PDB file of C-alpha atoms in Angstrom:
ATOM      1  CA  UNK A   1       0.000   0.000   0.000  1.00  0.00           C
ATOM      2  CA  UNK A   2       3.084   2.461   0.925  1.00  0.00           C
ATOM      3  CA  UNK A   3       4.696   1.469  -2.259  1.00  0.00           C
ATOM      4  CA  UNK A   4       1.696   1.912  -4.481  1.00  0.00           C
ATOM      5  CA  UNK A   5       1.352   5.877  -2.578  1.00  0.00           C
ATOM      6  CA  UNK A   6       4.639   6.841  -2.959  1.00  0.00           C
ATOM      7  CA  UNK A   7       5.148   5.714  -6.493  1.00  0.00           C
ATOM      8  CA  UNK A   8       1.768   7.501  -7.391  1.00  0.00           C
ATOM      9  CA  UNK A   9       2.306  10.798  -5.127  1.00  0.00           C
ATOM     10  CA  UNK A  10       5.678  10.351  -3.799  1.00  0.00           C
ATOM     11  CA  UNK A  11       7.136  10.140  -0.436  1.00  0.00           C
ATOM     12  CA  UNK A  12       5.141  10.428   2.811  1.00  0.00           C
ATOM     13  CA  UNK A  13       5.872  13.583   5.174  1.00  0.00           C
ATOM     14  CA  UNK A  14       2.770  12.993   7.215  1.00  0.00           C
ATOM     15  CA  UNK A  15       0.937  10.118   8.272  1.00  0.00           C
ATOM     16  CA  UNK A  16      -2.321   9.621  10.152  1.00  0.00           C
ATOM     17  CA  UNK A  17      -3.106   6.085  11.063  1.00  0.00           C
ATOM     18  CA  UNK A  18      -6.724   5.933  12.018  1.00  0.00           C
ATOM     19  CA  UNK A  19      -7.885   1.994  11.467  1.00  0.00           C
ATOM     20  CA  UNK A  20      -9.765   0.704  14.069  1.00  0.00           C
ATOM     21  CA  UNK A  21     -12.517  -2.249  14.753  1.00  0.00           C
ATOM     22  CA  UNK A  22     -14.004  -3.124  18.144  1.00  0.00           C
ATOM     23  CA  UNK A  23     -16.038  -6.125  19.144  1.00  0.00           C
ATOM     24  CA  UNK A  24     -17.827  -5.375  22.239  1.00  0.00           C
ATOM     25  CA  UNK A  25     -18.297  -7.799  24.358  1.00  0.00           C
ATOM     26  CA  UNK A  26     -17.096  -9.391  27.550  1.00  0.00           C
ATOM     27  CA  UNK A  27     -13.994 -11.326  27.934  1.00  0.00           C
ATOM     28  CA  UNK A  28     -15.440 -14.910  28.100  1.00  0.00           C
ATOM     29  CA  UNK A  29     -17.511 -14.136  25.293  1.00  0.00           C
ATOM     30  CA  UNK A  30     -15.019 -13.133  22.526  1.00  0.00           C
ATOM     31  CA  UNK A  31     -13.930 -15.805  20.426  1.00  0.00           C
ATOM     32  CA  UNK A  32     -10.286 -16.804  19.853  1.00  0.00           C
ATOM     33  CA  UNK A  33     -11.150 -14.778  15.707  1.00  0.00           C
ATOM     34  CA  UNK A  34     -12.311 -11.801  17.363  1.00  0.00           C
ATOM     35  CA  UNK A  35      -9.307 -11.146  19.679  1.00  0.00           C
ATOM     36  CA  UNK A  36      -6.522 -11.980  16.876  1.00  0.00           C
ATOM     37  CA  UNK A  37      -8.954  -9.556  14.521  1.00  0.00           C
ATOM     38  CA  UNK A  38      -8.747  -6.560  16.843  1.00  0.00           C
ATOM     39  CA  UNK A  39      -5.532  -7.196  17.593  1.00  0.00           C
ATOM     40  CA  UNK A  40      -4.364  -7.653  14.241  1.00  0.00           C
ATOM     41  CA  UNK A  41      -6.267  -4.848  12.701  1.00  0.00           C
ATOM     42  CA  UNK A  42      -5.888  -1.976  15.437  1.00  0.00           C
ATOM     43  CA  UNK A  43      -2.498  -2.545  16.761  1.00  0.00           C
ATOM     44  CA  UNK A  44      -0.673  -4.444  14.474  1.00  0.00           C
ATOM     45  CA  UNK A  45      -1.677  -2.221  11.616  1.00  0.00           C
ATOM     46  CA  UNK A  46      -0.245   0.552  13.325  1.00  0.00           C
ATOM     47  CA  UNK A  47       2.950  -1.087  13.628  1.00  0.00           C
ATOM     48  CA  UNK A  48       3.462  -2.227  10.063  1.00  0.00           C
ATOM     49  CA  UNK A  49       1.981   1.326   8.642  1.00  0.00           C
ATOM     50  CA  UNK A  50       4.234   2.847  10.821  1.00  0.00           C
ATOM     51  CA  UNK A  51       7.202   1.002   9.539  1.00  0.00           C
ATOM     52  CA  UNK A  52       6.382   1.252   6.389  1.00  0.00           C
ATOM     53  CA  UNK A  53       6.932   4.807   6.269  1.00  0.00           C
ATOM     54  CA  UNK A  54       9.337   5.226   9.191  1.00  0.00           C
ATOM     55  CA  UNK A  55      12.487   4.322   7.278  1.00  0.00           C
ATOM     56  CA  UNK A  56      12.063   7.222   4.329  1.00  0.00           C
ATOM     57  CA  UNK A  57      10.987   9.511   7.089  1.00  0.00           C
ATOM     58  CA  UNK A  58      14.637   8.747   8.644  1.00  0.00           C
ATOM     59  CA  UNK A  59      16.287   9.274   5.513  1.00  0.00           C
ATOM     60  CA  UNK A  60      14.593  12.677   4.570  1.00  0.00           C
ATOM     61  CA  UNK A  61      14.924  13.634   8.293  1.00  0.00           C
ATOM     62  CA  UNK A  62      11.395  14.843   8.474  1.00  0.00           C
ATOM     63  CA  UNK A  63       8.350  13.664   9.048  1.00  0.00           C
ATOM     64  CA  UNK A  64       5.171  13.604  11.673  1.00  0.00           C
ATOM     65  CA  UNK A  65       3.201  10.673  12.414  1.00  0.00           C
ATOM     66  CA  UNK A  66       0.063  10.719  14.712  1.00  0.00           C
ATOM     67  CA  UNK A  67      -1.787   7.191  15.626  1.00  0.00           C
ATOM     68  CA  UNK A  68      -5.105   7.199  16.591  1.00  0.00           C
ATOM     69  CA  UNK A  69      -5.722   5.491  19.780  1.00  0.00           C
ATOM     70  CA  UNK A  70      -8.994   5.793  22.048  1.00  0.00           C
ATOM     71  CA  UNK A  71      -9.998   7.036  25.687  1.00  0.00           C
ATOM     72  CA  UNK A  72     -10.871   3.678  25.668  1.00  0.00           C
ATOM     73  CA  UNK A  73      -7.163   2.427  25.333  1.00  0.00           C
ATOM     74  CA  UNK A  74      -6.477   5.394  28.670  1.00  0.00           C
ATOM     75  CA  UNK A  75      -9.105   3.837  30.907  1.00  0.00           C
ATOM     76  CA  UNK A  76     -10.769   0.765  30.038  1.00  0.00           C
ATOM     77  CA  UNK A  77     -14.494   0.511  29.821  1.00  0.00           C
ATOM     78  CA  UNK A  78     -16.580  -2.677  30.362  1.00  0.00           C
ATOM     79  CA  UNK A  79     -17.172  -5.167  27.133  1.00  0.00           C
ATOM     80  CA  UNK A  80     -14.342  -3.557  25.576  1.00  0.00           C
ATOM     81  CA  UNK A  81     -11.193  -5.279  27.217  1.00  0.00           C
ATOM     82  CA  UNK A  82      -9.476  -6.686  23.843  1.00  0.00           C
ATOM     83  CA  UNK A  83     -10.200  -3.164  22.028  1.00  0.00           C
ATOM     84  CA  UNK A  84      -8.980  -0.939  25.136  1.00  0.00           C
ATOM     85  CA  UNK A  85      -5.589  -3.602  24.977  1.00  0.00           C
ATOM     86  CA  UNK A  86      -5.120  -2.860  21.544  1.00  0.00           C
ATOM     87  CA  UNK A  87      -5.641   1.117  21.537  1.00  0.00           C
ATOM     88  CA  UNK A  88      -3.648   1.032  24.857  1.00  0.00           C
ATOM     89  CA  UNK A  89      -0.930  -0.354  22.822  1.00  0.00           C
ATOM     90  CA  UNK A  90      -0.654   2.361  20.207  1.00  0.00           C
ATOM     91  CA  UNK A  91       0.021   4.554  23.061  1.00  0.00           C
ATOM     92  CA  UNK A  92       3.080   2.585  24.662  1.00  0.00           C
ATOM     93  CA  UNK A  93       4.398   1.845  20.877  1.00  0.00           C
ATOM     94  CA  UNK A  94       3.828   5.573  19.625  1.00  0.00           C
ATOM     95  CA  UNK A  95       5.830   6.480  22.526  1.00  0.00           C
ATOM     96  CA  UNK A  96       8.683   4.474  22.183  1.00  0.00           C
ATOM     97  CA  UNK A  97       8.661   4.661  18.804  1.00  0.00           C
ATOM     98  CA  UNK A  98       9.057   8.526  19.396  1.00  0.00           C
ATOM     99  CA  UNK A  99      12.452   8.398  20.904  1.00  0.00           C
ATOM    100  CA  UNK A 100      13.384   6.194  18.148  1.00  0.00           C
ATOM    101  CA  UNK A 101      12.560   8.578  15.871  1.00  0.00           C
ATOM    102  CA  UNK A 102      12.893  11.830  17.429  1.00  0.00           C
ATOM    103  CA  UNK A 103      16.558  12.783  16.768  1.00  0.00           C
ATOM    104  CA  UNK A 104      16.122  11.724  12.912  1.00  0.00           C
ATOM    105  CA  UNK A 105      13.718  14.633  12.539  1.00  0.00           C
ATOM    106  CA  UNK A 106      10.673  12.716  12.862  1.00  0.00           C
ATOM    107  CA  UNK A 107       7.717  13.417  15.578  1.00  0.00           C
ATOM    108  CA  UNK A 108       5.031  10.664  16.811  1.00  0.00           C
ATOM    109  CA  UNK A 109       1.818  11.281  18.573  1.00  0.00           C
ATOM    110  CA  UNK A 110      -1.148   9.629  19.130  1.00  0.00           C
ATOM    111  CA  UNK A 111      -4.714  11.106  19.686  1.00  0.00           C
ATOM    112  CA  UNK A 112      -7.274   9.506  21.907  1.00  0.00           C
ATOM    113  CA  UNK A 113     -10.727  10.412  20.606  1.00  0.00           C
ATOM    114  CA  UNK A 114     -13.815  10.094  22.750  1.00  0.00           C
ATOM    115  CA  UNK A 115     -17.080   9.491  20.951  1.00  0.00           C
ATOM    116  CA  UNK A 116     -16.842  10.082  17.260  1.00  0.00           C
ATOM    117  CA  UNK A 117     -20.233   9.920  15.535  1.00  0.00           C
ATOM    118  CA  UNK A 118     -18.946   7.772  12.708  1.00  0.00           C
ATOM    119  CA  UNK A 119     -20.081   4.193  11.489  1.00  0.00           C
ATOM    120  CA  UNK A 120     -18.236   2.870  14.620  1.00  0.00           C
ATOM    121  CA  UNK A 121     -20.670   4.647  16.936  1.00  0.00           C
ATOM    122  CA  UNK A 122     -23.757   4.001  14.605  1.00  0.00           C
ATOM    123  CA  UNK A 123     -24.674   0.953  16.460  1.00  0.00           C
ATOM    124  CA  UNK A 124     -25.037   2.545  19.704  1.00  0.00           C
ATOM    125  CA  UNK A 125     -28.760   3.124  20.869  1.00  0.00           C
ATOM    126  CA  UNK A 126     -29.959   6.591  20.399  1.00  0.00           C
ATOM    127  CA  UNK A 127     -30.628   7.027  24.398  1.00  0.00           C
ATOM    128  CA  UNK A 128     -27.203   5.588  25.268  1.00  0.00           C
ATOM    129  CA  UNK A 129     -25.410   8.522  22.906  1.00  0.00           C
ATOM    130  CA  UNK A 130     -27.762  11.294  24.325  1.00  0.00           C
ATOM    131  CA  UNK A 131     -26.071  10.145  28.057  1.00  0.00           C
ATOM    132  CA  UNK A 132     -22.745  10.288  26.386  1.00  0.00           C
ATOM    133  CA  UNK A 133     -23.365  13.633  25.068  1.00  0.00           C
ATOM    134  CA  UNK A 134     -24.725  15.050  28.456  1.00  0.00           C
ATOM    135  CA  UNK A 135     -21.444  13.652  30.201  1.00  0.00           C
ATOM    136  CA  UNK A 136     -19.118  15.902  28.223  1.00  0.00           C
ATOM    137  CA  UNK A 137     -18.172  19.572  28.972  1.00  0.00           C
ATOM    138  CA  UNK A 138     -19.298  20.334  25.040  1.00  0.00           C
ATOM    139  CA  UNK A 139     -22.386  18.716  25.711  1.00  0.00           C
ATOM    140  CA  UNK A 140     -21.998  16.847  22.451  1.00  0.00           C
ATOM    141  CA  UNK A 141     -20.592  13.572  20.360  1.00  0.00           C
ATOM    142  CA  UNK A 142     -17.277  14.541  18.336  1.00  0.00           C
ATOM    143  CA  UNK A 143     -17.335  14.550  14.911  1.00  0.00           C
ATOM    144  CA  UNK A 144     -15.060  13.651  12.248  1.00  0.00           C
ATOM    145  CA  UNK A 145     -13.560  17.085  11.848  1.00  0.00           C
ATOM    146  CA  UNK A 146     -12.855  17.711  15.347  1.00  0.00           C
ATOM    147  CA  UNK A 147     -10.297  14.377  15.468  1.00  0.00           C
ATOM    148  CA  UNK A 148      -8.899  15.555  11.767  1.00  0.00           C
ATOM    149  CA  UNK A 149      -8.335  19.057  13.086  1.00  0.00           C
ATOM    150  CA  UNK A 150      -6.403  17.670  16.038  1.00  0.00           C
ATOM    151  CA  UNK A 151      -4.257  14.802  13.786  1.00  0.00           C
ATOM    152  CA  UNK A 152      -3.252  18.302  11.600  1.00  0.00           C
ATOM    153  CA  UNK A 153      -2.186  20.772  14.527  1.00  0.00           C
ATOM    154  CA  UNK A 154      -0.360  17.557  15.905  1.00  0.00           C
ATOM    155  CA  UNK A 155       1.512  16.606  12.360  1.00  0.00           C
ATOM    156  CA  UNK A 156       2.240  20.570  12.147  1.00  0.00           C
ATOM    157  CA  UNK A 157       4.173  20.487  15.354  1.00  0.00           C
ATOM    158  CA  UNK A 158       7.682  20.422  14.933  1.00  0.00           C
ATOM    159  CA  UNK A 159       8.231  20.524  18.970  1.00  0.00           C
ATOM    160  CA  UNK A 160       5.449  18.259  20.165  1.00  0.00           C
ATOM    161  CA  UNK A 161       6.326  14.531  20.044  1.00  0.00           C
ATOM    162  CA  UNK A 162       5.846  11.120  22.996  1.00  0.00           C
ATOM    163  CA  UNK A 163       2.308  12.587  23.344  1.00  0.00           C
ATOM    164  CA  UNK A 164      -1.118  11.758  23.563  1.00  0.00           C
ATOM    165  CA  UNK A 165      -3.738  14.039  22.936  1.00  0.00           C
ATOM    166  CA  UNK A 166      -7.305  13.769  24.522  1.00  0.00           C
ATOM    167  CA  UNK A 167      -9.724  14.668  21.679  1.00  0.00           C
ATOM    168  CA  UNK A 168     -13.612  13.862  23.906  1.00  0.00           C
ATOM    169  CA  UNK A 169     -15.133  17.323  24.260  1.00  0.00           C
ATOM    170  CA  UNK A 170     -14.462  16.811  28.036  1.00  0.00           C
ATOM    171  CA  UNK A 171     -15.753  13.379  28.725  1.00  0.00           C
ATOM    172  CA  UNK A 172     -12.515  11.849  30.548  1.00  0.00           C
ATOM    173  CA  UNK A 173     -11.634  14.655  32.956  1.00  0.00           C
TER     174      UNK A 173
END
C-alpha cells in the first residue's frame, strides 16, 4: 500500500493512522477470531503502517506521524477489554517509537478520541449517545472534523512529540 502511494504521489511527510474495529463484548464471550482480529487490525496495523513509512521519514529527516488510539485504550471501559488492549498499545508503541525517531527529525503522537459519531458509533442506541453527550463539557458527540483538526495541529508540530492528545469534548476529565 506504501509502495503503491509513494510511487503515485511520492514520499510520505505525514501520516495519520486511524484503522480501528471493536467487538464489544465481555472477555469470556469473545472468540479466539475476534481477539486476533482486533488485535491484528488496530495494533498491528499501526505497527506495520508505521514502519512502512518510518524508514524514508529517517532518511529525509522529516516527518510527523500521529496514531489514533482511544480514551478507551487510557481507561478501560466494560465489554471492551481486547479493544482498550489494543488502543492502549498504540500509546506505549507511539511512545517508544518517538524516541526512536525523534533525533532523525521525525515526531510521533497519538490522539485519543472520545465518541466520534462515525459508522463505529452508529450501532449505539440513540438514548445511550444522548447520556454520552450530556457527560461531556461540550455537551456533544465529536465529529469527524474535530479528530482531523487535532491529527493536523499535531503533524504541524515540529516541537510536540511522545504525546497523547485527549480529543472527547471533556468526557474523561
Amino acid at each position: 500500500m506504501i509502495k503503491e502511494v509513494t510511487t503515485t504521489a511520492g514520499p510520505v511527510d505525514y501520516l495519520i493512522h486511524s484503522a480501528g474495529v471493536a467487538r464489544d463484548s465481555l472477555l469470556i464471550s469473545h472468540s479466539a477470531q475476534d481477539i486476533q482480529d482486533t488485535i491484528a487490525t488496530n495494533l498491528m496495523g499501526t505497527i506495520w503502517v508505521n514502519k512502512a513509512v518510518a524508514k524514508g521519514m529517517m532518511r529525509r529527516k522529516k516527518g510527523a506521524i500521529v496514531n489514533i488510539s482511544s480514551v478507551v485504550g487510557l481507561q478501560g471501559n466494560t465489554g471492551q477489554s481486547v479493544y482498550s488492549a489494543s488502543k492502549s498499545a498504540i500509546v506505549g508503541f507511539s511512545k517508544s517509537l518517538s524516541k526512536e525517531l525523534g533525533s532523525r527529525g521525525v515526531t510521533v503522537n497519538v490522539i485519543a478520541p472520545g465518541y466520534i459519531d462515525t459508522d463505529m458509533t452508529s450501532s449505539i442506541p440513540d438514548a445511550r449517545k444522548k447520556d454520552i453527550a450530556t457527560r461531556t463539557s461540550l455537551g456533544r458527540l465529536g465529529r469527524p472534523e474535530d479528530v482531523a483538526e487535532a491529527a493536523l495541529f499535531l503533524a504541524q508540530a515540529k516541537f510536540i512529540t511522545g504525546q497523547v492528545l485527549v480529543v472527547d469534548g471533556g468526557l474523561v476529565l
